[in-house]
Coordinates of C-alpha atoms in Angstrom, one line a residue:
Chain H
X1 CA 6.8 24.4 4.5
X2 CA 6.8 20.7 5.1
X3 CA 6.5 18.2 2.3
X4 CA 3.0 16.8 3.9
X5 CA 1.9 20.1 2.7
X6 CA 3.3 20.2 -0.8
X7 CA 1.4 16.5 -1.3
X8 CA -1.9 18.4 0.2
X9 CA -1.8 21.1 -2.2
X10 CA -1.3 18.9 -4.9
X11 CA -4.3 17.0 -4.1
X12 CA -6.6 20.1 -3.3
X13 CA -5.0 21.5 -6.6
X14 CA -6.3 17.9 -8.2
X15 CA -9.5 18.7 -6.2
X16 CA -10.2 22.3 -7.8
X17 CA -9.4 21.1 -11.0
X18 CA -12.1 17.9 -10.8
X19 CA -14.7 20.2 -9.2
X20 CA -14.3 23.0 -11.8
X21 CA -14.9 19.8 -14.9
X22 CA -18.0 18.7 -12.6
X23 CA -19.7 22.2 -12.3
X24 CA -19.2 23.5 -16.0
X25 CA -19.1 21.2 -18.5
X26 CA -22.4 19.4 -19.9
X27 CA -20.6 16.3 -21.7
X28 CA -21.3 13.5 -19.6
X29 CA -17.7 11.8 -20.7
X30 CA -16.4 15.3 -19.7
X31 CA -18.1 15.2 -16.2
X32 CA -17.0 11.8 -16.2
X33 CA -13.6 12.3 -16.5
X34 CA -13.7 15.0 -13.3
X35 CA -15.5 12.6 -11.0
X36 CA -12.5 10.5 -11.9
X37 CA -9.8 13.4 -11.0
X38 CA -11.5 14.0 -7.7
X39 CA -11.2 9.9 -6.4
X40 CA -7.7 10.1 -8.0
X41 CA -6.9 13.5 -5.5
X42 CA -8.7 11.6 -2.6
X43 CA -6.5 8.9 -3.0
X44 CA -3.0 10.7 -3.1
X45 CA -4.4 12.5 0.1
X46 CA -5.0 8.7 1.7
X47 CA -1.6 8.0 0.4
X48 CA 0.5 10.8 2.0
X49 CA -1.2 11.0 5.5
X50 CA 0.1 7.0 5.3
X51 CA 3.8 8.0 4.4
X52 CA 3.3 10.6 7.1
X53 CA 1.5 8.3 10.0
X54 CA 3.8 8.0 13.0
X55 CA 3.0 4.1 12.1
X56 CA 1.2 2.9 9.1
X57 CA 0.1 -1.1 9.2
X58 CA -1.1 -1.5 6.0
X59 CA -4.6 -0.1 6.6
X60 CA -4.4 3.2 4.2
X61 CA -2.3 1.1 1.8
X62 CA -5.7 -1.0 1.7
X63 CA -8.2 1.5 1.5
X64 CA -6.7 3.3 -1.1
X65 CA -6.7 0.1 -3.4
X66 CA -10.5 -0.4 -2.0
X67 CA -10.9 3.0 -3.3
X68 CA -9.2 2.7 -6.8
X69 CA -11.4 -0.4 -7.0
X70 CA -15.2 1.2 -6.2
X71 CA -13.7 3.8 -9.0
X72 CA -13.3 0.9 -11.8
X73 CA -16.7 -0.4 -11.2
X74 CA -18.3 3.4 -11.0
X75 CA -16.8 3.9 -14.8
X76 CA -17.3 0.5 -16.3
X77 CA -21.4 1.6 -14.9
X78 CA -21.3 5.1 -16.0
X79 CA -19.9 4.3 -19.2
X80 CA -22.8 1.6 -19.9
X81 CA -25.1 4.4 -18.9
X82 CA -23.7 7.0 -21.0
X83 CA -23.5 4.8 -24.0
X84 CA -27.0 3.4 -23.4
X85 CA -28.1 7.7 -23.2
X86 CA -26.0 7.9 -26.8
X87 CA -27.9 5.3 -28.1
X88 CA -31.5 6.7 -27.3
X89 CA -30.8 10.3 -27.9
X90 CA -27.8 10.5 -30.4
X91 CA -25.9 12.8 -27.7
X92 CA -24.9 12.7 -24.5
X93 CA -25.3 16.2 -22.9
X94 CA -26.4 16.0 -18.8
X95 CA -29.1 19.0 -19.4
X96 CA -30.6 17.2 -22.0
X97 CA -31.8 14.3 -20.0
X98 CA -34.4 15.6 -18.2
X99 CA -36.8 11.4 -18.7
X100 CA -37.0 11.5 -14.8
X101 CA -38.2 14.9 -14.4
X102 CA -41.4 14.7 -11.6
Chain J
X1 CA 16.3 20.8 -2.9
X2 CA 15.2 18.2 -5.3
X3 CA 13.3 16.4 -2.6
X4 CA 11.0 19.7 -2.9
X5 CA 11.5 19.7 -6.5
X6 CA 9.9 16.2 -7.9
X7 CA 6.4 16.9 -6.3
X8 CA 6.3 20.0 -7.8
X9 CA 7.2 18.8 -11.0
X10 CA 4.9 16.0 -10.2
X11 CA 2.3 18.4 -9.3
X12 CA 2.5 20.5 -12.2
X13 CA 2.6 17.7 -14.9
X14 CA -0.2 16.2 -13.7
X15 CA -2.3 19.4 -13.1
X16 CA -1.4 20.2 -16.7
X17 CA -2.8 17.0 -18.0
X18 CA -5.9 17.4 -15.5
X19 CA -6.5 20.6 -17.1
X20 CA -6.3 19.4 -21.3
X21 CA -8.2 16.2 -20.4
X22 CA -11.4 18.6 -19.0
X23 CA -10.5 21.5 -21.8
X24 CA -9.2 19.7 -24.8
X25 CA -11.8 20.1 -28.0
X26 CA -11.5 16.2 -28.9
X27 CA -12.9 14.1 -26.6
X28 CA -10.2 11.2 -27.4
X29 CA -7.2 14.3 -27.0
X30 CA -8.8 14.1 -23.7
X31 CA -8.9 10.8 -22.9
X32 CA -5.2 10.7 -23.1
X33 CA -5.0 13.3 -21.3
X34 CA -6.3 12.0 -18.3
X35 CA -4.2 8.7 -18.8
X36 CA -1.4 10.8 -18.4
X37 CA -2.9 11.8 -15.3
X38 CA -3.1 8.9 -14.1
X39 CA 0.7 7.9 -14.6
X40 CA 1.4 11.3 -12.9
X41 CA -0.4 9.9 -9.6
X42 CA 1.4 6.1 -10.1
X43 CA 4.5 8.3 -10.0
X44 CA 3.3 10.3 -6.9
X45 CA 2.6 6.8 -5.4
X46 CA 6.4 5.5 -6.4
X47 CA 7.8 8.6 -5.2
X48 CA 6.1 8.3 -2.0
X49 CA 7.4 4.3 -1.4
X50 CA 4.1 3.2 -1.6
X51 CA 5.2 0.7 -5.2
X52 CA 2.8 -1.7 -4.9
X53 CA -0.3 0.9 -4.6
X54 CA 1.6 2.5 -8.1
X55 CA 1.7 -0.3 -9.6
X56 CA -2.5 -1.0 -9.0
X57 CA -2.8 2.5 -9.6
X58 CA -1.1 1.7 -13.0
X59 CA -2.9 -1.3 -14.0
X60 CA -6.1 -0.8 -12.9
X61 CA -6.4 3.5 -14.4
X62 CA -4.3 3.4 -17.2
X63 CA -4.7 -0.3 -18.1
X64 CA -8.3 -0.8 -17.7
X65 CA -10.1 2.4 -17.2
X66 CA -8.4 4.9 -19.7
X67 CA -8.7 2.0 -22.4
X68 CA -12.3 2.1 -20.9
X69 CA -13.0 5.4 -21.8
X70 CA -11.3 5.0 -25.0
X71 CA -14.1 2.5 -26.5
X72 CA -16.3 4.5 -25.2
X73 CA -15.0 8.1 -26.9
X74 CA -15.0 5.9 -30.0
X75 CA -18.6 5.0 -29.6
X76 CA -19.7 7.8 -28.7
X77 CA -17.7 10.0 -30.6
X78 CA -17.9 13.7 -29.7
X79 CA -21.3 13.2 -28.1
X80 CA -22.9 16.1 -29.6
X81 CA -21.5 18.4 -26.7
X82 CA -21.5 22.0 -26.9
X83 CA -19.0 24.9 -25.6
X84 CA -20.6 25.3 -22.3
X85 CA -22.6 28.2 -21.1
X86 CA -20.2 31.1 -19.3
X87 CA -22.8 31.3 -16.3
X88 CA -21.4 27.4 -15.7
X89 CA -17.5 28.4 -16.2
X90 CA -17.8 31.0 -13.7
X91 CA -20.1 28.7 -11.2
X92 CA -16.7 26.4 -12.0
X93 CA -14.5 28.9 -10.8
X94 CA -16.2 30.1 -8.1
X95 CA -16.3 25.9 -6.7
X96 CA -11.9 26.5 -7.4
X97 CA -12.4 29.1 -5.7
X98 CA -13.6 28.2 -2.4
X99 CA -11.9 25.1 -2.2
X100 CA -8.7 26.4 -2.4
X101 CA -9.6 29.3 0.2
X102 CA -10.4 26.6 2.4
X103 CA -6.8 25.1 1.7
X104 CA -5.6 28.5 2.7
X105 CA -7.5 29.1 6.2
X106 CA -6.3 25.1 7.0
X107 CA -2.7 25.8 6.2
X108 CA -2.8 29.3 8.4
X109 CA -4.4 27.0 10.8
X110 CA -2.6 23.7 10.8
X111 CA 0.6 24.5 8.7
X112 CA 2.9 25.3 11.4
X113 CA 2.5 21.8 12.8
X114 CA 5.7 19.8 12.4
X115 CA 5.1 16.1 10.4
X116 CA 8.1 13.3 9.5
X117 CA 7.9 11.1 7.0
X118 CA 7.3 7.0 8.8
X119 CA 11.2 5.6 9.1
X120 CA 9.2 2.5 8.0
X121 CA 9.1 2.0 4.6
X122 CA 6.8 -0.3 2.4
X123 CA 5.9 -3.8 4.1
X124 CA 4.2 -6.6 1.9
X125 CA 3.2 -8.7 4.7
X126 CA 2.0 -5.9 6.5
X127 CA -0.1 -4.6 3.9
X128 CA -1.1 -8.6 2.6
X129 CA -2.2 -9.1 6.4
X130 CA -4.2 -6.6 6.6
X131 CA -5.7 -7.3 3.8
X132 CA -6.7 -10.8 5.3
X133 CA -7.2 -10.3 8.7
X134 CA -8.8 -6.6 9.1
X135 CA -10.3 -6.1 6.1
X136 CA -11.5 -9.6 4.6
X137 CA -15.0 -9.3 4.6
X138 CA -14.8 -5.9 2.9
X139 CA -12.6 -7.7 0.0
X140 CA -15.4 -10.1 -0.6
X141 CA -18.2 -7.4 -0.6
X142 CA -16.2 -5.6 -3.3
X143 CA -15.7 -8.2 -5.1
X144 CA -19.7 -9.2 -5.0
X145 CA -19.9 -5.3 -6.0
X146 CA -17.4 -5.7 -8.8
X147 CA -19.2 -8.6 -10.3
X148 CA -22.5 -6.9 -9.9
X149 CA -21.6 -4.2 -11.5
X150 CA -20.3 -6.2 -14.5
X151 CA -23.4 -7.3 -14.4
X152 CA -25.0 -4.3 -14.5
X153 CA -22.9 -2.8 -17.5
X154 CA -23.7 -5.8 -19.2
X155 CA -27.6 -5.8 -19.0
X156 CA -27.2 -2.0 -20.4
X157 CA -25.5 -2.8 -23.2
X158 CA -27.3 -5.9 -23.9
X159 CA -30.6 -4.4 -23.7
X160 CA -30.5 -2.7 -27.3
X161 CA -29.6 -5.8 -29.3
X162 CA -32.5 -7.6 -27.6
X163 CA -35.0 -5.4 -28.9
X164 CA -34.3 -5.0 -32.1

């Protein structure tokens, strides 16, 4: 077993754990909180394929910090939304809101 | 030996605190939780000689996102969320369990292939000029992104205190 596999079944581990938060809780913080796992097991994948590129210039380095970046801005949003949802409804579970239903 | 040994540590430490921060009962337990989690990737980031993507790992997660969520369990409080429904746990489990199948059939596939870790090991002026010269434009399109959603999160919150 090489190590590039240990890192990979760490991240799909990461992964499981993430998807399992987004399919059964209703807590929008809780869902919340697994989209944020999944970006955080993209990113160690990004990371070790880079330690494990036959040459690495800098380029997985860079997205990975692009990635943590797009992350910040989807929580400071999706916290705004969520505590904009608290404020109309007084609680903020996902099969609750239902406003845009066609 | 303990070159195996500090991922899996790694690994398990952080895939406890992945688990309490989604299971916990208090929503602020949780919170911390996934801090944790966060330091548990900076580490896999140090350990892997990437430092300077730890250390924005580090201050961007744990110093501004986790605090973050913080004010935000504190607003919100416990939300009003329920234990969920057992039909959604095992839908949960089911999406554990395919992924990690999948892991399984790639590994039978692809795991006999032979990998080394890069003799080169972290390079600032690699990394700064990449930055600059291949990725430039991207940098200020995030950073019109990061602004705009400032922006945004602003006009949410602001949006109750003008009406009333």
């Amino acid at each position: 077993m090489n190590d590039l596999l240990l890192y990979v079944a760490g991240s799909t581990i990461f992964f499981a754990i993430g998807v399992y938060g987004l399919l059964s809780k209703k807590s929008a913080i809780r869902i919340l909180f697994a989209i944020e796992i999944i970006i955080n097991a993209a990113n160690l994948n990004i990371a070790a394929f880079a330690r494990y590129a036959p040459y690495d210039l800098g380029g997985a380095q860079a997205i990975a910090m692009f990635v943590i970046s797009i992350a910040a801005a989807e929580a400071a949003v999706g916290l705004a939304i969520i505590i904009e949802a608290f404020r109309l409804r007084g609680r903020v579970n996902v099969d609750e809101m239902n406003e845009m239903k066609g | 030996m303990v070159d195996i040994l500090i991922p899996i540590l790694l690994i398990a430490l952080s895939s406890v605190a992945a688990l309490l921060s989604l299971e916990s009962k208090s929503l602020v337990y949780g919170a911390i939780s996934l801090a944790i989690f966060f330091v548990g990737l900076s580490l896999f980031f140090f350990y892997l000689g990437l430092p300077y993507l730890a250390i924005f790992q580090l201050a961007i997660y744990v110093g501004a996102i986790a605090v973050l969520i913080m004010f935000a369990v504190m607003v919100v409080g416990e939300g009003g969320s329920r234990e969920p429904k057992s039909r959604l746990v095992i839908m949960g489990i089911l999406g554990v369990v395919s992924i990690v199948s999948s892991l399984y059939f790639a590994v039978s596939y692809f795991g006999s292939v032979s990998v080394t870790q890069g003799s080169q090991g972290f390079n600032m002026s690699l990394l700064s000029s990449a930055l600059i010269n291949q990725y430039g434009l991207l940098i200020v399109v995030l950073g019109l992104l990061l602004s705009s959603a400032a922006f945004g999160a602003v006009a949410l919150a602001r949006r109750e205190a003008e009406e009333t």
